[in-house]
XYZ file of C-alpha atoms in Angstrom:
585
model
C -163.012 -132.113 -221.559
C -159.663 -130.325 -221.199
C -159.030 -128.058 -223.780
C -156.083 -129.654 -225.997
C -155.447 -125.847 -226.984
C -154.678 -124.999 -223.530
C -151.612 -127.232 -224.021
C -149.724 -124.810 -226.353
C -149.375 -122.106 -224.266
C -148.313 -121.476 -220.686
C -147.637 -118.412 -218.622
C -145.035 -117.178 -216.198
C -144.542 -114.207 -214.359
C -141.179 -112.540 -215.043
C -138.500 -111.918 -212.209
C -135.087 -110.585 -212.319
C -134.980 -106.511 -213.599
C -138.282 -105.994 -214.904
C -139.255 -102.697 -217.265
C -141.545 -100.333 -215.916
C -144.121 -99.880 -218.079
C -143.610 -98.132 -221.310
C -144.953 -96.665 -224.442
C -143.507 -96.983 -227.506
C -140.217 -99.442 -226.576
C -139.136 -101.655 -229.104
C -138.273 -105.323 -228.906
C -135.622 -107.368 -230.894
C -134.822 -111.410 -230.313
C -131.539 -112.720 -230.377
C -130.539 -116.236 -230.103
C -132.348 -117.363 -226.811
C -132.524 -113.182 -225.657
C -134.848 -110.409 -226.067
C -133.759 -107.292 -226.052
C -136.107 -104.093 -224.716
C -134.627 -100.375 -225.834
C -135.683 -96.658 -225.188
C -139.721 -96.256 -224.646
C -141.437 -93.597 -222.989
C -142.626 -93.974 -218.713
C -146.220 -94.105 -218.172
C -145.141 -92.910 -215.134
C -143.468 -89.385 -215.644
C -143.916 -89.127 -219.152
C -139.843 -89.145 -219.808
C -138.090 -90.806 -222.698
C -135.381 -93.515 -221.840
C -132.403 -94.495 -223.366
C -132.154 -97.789 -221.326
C -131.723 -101.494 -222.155
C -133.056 -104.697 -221.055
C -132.389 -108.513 -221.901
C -134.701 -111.086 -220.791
C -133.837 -114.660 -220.831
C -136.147 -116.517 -223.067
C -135.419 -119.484 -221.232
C -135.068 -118.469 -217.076
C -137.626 -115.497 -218.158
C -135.650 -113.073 -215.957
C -134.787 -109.542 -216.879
C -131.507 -107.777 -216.942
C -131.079 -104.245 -216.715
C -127.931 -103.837 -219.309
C -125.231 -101.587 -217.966
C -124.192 -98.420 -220.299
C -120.898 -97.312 -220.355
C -120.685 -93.343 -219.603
C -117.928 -92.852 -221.630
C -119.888 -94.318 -224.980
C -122.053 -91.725 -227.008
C -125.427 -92.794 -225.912
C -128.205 -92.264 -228.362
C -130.814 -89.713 -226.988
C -133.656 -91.608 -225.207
C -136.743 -91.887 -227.862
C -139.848 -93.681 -228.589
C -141.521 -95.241 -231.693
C -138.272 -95.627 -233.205
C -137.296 -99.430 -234.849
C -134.827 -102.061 -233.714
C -133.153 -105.073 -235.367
C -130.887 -107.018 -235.233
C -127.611 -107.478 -237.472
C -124.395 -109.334 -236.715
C -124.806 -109.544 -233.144
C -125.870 -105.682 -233.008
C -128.586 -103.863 -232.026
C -129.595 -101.580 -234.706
C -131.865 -98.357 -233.566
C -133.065 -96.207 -236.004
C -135.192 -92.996 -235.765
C -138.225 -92.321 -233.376
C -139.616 -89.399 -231.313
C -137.860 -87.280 -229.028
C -137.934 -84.410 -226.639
C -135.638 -81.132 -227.988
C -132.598 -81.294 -226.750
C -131.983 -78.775 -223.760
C -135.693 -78.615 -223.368
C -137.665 -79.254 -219.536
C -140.850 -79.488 -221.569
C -141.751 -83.471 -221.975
C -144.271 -81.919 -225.000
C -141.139 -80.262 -226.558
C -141.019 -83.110 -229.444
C -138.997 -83.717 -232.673
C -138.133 -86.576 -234.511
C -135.022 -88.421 -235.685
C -133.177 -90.524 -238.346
C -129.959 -91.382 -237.013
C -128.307 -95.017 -237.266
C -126.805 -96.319 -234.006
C -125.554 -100.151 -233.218
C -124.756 -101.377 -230.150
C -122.078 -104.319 -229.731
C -123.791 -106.657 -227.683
C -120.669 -108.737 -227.541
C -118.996 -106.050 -225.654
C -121.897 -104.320 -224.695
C -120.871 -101.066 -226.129
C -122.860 -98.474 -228.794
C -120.505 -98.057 -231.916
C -120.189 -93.826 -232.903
C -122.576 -92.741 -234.542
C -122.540 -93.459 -238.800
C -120.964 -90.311 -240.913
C -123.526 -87.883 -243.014
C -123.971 -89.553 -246.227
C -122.250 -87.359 -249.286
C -125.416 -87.513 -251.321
C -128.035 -85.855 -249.045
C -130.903 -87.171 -250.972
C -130.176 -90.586 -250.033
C -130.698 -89.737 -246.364
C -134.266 -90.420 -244.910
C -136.428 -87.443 -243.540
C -136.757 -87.909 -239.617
C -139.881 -90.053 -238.783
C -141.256 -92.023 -236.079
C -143.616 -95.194 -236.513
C -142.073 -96.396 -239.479
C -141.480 -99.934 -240.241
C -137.780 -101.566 -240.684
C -135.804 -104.673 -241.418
C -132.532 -106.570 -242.202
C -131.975 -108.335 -245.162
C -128.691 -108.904 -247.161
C -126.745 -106.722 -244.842
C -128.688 -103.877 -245.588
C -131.181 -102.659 -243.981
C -134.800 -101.307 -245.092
C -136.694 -98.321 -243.946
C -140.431 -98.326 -244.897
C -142.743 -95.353 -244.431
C -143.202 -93.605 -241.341
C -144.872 -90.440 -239.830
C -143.203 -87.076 -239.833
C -143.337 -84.377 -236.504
C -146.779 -83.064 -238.115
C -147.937 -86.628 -238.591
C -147.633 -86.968 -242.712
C -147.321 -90.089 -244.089
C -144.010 -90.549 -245.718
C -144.358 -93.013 -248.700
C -140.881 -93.851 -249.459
C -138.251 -96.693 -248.800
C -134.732 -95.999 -248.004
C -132.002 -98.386 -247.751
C -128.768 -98.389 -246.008
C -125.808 -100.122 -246.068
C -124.719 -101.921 -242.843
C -121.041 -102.714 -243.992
C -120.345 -99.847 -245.715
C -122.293 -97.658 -243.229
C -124.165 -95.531 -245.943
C -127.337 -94.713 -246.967
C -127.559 -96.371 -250.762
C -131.152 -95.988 -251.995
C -133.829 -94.297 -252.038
C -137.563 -95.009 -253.807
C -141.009 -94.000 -253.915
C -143.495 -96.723 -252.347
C -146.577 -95.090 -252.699
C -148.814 -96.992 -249.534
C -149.660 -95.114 -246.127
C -147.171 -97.654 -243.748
C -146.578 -97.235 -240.204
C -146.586 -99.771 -236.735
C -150.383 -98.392 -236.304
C -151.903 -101.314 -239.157
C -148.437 -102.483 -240.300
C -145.642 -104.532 -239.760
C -142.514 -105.901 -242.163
C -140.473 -108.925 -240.797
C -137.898 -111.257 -242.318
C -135.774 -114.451 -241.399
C -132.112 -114.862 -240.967
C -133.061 -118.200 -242.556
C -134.542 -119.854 -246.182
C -136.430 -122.393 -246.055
C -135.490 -124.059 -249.398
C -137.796 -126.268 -251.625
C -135.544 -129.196 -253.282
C -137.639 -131.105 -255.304
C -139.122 -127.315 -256.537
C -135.466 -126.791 -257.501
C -134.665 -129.926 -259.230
C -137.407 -129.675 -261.082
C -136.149 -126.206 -262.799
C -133.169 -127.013 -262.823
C -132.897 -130.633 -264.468
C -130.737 -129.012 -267.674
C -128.128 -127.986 -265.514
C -125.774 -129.854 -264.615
C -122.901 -130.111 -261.242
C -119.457 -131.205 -260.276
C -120.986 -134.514 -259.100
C -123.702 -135.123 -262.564
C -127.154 -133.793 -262.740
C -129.115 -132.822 -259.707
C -131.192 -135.296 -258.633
C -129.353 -138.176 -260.440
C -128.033 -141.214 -258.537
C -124.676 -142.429 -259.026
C -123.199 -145.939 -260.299
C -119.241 -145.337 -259.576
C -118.330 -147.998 -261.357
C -119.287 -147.422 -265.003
C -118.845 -150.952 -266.155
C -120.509 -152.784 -263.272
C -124.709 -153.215 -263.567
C -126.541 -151.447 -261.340
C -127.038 -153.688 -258.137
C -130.524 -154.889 -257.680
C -131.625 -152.488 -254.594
C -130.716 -149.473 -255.577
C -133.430 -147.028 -255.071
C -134.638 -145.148 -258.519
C -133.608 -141.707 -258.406
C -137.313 -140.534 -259.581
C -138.488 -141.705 -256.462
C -136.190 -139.889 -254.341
C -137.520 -137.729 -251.590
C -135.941 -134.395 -250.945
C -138.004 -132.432 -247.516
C -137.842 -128.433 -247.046
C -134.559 -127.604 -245.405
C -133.166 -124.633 -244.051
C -130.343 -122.764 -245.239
C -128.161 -119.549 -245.031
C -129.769 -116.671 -247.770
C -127.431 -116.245 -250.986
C -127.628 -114.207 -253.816
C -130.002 -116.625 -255.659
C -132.116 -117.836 -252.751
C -132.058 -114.002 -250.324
C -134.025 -113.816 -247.490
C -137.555 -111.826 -248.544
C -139.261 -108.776 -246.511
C -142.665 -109.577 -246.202
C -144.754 -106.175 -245.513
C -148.635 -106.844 -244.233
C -151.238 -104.097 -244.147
C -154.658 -104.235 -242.381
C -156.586 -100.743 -242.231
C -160.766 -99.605 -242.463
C -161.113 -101.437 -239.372
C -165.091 -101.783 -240.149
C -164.368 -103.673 -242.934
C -161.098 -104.885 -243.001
C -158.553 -104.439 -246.279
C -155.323 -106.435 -246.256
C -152.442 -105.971 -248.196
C -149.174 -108.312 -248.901
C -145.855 -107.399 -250.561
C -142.841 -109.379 -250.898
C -139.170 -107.310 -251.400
C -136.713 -109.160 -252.670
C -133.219 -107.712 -252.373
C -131.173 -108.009 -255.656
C -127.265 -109.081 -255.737
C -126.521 -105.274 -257.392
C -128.361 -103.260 -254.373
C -131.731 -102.912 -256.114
C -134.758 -105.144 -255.269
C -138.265 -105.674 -256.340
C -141.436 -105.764 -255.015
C -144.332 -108.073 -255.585
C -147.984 -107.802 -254.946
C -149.446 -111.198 -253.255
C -152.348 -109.756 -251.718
C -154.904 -111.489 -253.913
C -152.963 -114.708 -253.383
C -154.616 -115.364 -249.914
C -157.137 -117.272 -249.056
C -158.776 -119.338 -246.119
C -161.683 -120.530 -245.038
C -161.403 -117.090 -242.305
C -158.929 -114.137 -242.620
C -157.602 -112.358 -239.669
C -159.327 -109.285 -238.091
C -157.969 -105.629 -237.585
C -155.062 -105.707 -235.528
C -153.833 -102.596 -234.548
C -150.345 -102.271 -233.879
C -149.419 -105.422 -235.327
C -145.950 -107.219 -234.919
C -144.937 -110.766 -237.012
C -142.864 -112.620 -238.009
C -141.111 -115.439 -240.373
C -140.885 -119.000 -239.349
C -140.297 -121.898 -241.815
C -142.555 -121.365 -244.191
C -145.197 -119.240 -242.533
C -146.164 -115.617 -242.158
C -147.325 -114.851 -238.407
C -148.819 -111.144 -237.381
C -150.528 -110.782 -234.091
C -151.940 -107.786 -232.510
C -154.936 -106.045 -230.558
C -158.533 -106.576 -231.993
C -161.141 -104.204 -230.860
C -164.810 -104.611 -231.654
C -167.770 -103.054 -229.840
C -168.672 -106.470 -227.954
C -165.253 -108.067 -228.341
C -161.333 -107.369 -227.043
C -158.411 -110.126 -227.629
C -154.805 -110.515 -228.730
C -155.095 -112.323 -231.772
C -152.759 -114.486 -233.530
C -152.946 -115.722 -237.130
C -150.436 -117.536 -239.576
C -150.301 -117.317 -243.300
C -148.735 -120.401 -245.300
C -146.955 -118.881 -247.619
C -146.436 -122.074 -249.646
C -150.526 -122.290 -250.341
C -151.321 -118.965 -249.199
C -153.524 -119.834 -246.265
C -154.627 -117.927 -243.386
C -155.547 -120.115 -240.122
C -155.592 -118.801 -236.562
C -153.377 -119.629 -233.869
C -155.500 -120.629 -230.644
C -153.522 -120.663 -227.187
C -156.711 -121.582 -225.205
C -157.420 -119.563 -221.973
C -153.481 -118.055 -221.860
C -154.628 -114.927 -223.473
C -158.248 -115.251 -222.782
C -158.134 -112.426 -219.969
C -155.347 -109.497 -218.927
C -153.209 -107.209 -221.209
C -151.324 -108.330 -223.801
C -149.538 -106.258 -226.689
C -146.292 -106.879 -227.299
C -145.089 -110.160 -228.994
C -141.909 -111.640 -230.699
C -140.583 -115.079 -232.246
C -138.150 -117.306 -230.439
C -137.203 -118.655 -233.785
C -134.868 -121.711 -232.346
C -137.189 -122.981 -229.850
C -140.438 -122.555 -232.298
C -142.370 -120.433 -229.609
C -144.078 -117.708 -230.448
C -143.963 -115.025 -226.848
C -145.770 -112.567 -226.010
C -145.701 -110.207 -223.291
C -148.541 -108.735 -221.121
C -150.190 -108.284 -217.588
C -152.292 -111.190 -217.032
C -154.199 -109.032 -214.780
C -154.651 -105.902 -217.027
C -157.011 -104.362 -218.787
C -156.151 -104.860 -222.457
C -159.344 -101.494 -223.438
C -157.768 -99.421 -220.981
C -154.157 -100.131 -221.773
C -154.935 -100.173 -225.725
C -155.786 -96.321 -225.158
C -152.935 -95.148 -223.253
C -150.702 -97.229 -225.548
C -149.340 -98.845 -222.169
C -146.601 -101.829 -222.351
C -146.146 -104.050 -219.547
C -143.589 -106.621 -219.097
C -144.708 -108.774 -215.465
C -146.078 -111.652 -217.220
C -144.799 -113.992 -220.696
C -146.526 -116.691 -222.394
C -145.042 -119.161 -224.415
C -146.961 -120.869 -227.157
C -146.017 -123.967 -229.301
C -145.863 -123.024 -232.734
C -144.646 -126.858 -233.641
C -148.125 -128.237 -231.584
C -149.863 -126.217 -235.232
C -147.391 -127.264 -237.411
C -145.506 -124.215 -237.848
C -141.247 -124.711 -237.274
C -137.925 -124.503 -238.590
C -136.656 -127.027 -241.039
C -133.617 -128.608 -240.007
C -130.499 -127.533 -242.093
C -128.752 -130.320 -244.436
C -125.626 -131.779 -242.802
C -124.494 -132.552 -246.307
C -125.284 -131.069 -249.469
C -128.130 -133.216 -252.195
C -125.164 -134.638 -254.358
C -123.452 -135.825 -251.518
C -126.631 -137.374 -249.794
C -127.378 -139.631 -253.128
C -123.572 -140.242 -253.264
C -123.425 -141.406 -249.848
C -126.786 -144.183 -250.664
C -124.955 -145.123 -253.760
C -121.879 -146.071 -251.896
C -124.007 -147.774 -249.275
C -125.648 -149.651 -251.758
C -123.034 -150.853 -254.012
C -121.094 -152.411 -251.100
C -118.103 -149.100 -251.487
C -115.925 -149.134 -248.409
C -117.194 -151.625 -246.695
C -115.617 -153.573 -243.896
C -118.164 -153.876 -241.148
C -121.764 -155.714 -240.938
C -124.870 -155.172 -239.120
C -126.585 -158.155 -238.258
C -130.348 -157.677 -238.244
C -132.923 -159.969 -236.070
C -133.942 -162.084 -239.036
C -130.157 -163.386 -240.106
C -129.782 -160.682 -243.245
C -126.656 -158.762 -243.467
C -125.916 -155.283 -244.505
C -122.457 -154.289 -245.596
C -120.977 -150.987 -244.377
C -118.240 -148.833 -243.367
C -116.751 -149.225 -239.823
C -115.101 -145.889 -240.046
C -118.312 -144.023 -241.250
C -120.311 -145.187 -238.464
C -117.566 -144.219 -236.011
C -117.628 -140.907 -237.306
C -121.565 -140.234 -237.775
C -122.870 -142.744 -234.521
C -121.359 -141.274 -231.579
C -122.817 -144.159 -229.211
C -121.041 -146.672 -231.757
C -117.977 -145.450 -231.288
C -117.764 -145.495 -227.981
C -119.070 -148.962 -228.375
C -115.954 -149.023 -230.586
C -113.672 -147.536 -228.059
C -114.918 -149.848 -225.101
C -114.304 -153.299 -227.144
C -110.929 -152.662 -228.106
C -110.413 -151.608 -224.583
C -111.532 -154.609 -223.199
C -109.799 -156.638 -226.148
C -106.539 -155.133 -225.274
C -106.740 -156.200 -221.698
C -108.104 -159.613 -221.897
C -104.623 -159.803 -224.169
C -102.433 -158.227 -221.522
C -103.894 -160.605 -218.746
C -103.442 -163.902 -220.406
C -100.207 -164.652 -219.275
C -100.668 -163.665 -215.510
C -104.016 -166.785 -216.132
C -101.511 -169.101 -217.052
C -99.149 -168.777 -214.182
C -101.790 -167.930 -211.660
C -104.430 -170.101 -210.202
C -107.661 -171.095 -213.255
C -109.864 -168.583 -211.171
C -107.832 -165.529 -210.225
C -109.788 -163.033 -208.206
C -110.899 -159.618 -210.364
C -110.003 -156.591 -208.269
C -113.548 -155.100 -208.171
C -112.292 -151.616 -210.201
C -111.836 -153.760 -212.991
C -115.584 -155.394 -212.669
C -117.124 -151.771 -212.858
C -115.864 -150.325 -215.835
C -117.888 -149.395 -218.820
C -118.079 -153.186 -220.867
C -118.784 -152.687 -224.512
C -122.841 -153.820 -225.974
C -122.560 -157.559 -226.187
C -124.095 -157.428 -229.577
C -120.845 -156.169 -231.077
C -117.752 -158.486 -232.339
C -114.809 -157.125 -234.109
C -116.451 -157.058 -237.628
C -119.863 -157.010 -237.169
C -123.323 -155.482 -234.454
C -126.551 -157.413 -234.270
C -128.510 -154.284 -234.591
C -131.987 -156.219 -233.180
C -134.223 -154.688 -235.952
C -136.145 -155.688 -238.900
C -134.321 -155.688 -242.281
C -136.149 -152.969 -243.018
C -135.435 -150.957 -240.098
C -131.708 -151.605 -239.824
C -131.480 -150.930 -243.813
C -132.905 -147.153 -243.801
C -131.481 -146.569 -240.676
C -127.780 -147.092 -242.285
C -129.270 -145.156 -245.788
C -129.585 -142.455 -243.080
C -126.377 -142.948 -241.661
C -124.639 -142.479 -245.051
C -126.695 -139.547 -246.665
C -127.504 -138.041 -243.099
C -130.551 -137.386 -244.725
C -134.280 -139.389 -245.144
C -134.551 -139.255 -248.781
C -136.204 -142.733 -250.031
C -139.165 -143.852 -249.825
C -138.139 -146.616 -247.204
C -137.283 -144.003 -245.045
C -140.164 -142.559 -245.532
C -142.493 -145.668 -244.869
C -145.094 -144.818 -241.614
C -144.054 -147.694 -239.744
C -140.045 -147.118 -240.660
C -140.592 -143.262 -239.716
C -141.733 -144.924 -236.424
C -138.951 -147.040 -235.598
C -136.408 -143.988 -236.741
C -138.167 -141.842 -234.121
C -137.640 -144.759 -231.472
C -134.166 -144.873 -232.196
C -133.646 -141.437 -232.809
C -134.166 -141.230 -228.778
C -132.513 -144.730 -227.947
C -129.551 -143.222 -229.230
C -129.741 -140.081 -229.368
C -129.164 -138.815 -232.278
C -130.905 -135.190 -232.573
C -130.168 -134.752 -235.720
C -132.221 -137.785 -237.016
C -134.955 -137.146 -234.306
C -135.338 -133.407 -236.028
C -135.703 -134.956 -239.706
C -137.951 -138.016 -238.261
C -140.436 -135.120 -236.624
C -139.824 -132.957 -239.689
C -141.363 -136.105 -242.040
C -144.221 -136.593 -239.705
C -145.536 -133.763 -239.917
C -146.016 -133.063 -243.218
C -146.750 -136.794 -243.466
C -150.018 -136.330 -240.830
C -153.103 -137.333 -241.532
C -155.993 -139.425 -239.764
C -154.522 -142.441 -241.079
C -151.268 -141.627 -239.865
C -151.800 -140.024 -236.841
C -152.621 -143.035 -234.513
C -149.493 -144.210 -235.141
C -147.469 -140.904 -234.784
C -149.398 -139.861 -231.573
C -148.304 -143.230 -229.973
C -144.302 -142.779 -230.822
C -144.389 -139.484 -230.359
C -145.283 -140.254 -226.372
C -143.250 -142.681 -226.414
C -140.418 -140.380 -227.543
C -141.373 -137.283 -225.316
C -141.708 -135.399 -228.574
C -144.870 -133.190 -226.601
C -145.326 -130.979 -229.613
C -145.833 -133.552 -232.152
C -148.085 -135.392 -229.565
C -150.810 -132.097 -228.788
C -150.733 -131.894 -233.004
């Protein structure tokens, strides 16, 4: 049988500008963009200070042109790159002296430098901070990361090779080094790595739960709303204790930041791992937590040397080389962070043969890439450290489960004031007409606003409407049967289904119902909604009329609603829908 793991992944040779091979580059994703700086050439054994963006989506290369007249950083290796505001942010790394021929003539660094990657140019250089304690030691192989605008520097390697156990932090609006701290763990890009998300996944029905004293602008959290004080509650309104609230995304805040997660694999023979969480604090400070004993799973991952990782949704993923006496591979694993469980990512035969070391996340597409030489030698190219950039592959994080939740269009209050108002009749001017005679009130102008393919429904009846009034009087004074220039019989005609004050929707009560609940609280938060076979028929008209949005909440529910009693039914909608990753999970 085919492989169903060989689905996730694919591989494509790059084209366009493509790196020589290098030792020591770093890699930072943007958007739909990866960025490649500085590195050492296998070649000739000379540092670069050059840049490179490959498309994530052609997967061609461009060399990025330097201006002369900007301050270039000097060319370096093991240094660390992120990303902040649309910058590039370079920090540290080895070097070769200045003014000296000799390519073994090192030192290190720990300068700051951003480059504008809106206008393509590197900013100066940041000032000296006043308070020289506050400014790191030079190292190389140190770990990094952006959180909160500021951003972290963890451990490191000095020019003689010592360990530096400290933390510094500096300030990316103020452009100043802030902090400094003892963190008393050997950490470096050899058995470590420290990533973070420009996004939080939040946990509503977590947060309702602790926070059921307080109270909002609109009532409790997690209350439902009668508007009219006086009038009984109508007889379908959905119990707010059986409201549904999914994981969404959001932007970090001072309350909810965006955590650094630092991993740490080392004694390679017999493997110790290590987990901390930072958590930046609203006054500068932050704390760290110990959740290295929270793991479990029914496997853990091997040594991985060199490791990279990253956040997505609610998962931890760190991939890198594993070396054994009778066994070489890139290995990928992913940590649930919400149960704390490890389970391996398996790409089939993608990785099964050539060179593969570097890796990042393309965090909007759910793809986790990593780049290689599918005909390398991953032993030979471990030991001279060697990067190569001639081949990608792409691999389906959604196929195991692992994606972004979609953000809320509107905030929880809103959602359960929007089902209110849809079910106590508020607003309403309009009908939908479902296949078995039953009626649902609801707002014309809503639906215009939130169902683009009703109102151009809209749009096309009163069109029509206003010229079958502007021809009636040319019928009466013309012939019963005038002829209909043929420019008038091929224009757009609106649905049939729709009159001036109501749309046969051609759906089950059922259906049509939590289809307008989602309408109105752009969200799937009751249980109707939440009903396998009404999940189905949301999917089916999630791509009928395609609404993304709905289609991204629909595939959002399924999978945290799969199971083998579900999953006949969500493989066969899912095909039907062309939603591949849902399908191969």
């Amino acid at each position: 049988m085919y492989p169903i793991s060989d689905l996730t992944a694919f591989c494509r040779k790059t084209t366009g500008d493509v790196p020589p091979k290098l030792v020591g580059a770093s890699t930072t994703v943007i958007g739909s963009k990866m960025y490649l700086y500085g590195g050492r050439l296998v070649s000739e054994r000379k540092m670069v200070s050059d840049i490179y963006q490959f498309d994530l989506e052609t997967f061609k290369w461009e060399k990025v042109p330097q201006s002369p007249d900007d301050d270039i950083p000097q060319a370096r290796y093991f240094h660390s790159a992120d990303t902040w505001r649309n910058h590039l942010i370079i920090f540290g790394g080895m070097a070769i002296k200045p003014q000296s021929d000799n390519p073994e003539d090192l030192c290190v660094l720990n300068d700051v430098r951003l480059f504008d990657l809106t206008t393509r140019h590197w900013l100066p250089g940041a000032p000296i901070s006043a308070d020289s304690s506050l400014v790191p030691n030079a190292r190389y192989a140190h770990l990094s990361s952006v959180t909160a605008d500021r951003l972290f520097i963890i451990g490191g390697q000095d020019l003689a090779n010592v360990w530096l156990d400290d933390v510094y932090i500096f300030d990316l609006v103020a452009r100043t080094w802030i902090q400094r701290r003892d963190y008393p763990r050997h950490c470096g890009t050899y058995r470590s790595v420290a990533v973070t998300s420009d996004q939080r996944v939040r946990l509503p029905q977590d947060e309702l739960r602790s926070l059921n004293q307080s109270t909002t602008r609109l009532g409790q959290p997690g209350t439902r709303f009668n508007i009219d004080k006086k009038a009984p509650p109508a007889p379908n309104v959905t119990q707010s204790e059986s409201l549904i609230y999914l994981p969404y995304s959001a932007a970090p805040t001072d309350d909810y930041p965006c955590d650094i997660f630092l991993f740490s694999n080392y004694n390679f023979t017999d493997v110790q791992r290590e987990l901390e969480v930072f958590t930046p604090l609203s006054d500068g400070d932050f704390t760290v937590s110990d959740r290295s004993s929270s793991m479990t799973g029914a496997s853990f991952p091997p040594g991985l040397r060199f490791p990279t990782g990253a956040i997505l949704g609610t998962f931890f993923i760190v991939a890198g080389t594993y070396l054994s006496q009778t066994y070489q591979s890139f290995s990928i694993w992913a940590l649930d962070l919400i149960n704390m469980t490890w389970s391996r990512i398996d790409p089939g035969s993608a990785l099964a043969s050539g060179s593969w070391f570097r890796s990042c996340l393309w965090a909007s597409a759910n793809k986790f890439v990593v780049f290689g030489n599918r005909h390398g030698n991953l032993v030979e190219d471990y030991n001279r450290r060697l990067l190569s950039w001639d081949h990608v592959t792409c691999i389906d994080l959604e196929a195991f489960g692992i994606y972004q939740p979609p953000p809320l269009q509107l905030d929880i209050p809103m959602q359960e004031l929007g089902l209110a108002a849809l079910e106590e009749g508020l607003m309403s001017d309009f009908e939908i007409i479902c296949d078995d005679g039953r009626r649902i009130k609801v707002s014309r102008r809503l639906l215009e606003e939130r169902w683009p393919w009703f109102r151009e429904q809209r749009k096309l009846f009163l069109q029509a409407a206003s010229r079958a009034l502007e021809t009636m009087p040319a019928v009466a004074s013309h012939s019963p049967n005038p002829d209909v220039p043929t420019a008038v019989r091929q224009e757009p005609r609106p649905d049939p289904r729709l009159a001036s004050r109501a749309f046969n929707l051609s759906e089950p009560y059922p259906i049509a119902l939590a289809f307008m609940q989602y309408f109105y609280s752009m969200a799937l938060i009751t249980p109707l909604q939440h009903a396998p076979a009404v999940l189905s028929q949301l999917l089916l008209l999630s791509s009928t009329y395609q609404l993304d949005h709905l289609q991204s909440l629909v595939k959002h529910a399924m999978h945290r609603a799969l199971s083998y009693a579900t999953s006949v039914g969500i493989y066969g909608v899912s095909t039907l829908c062309s939603c591949r990753s849902l399908q191969i999970r």
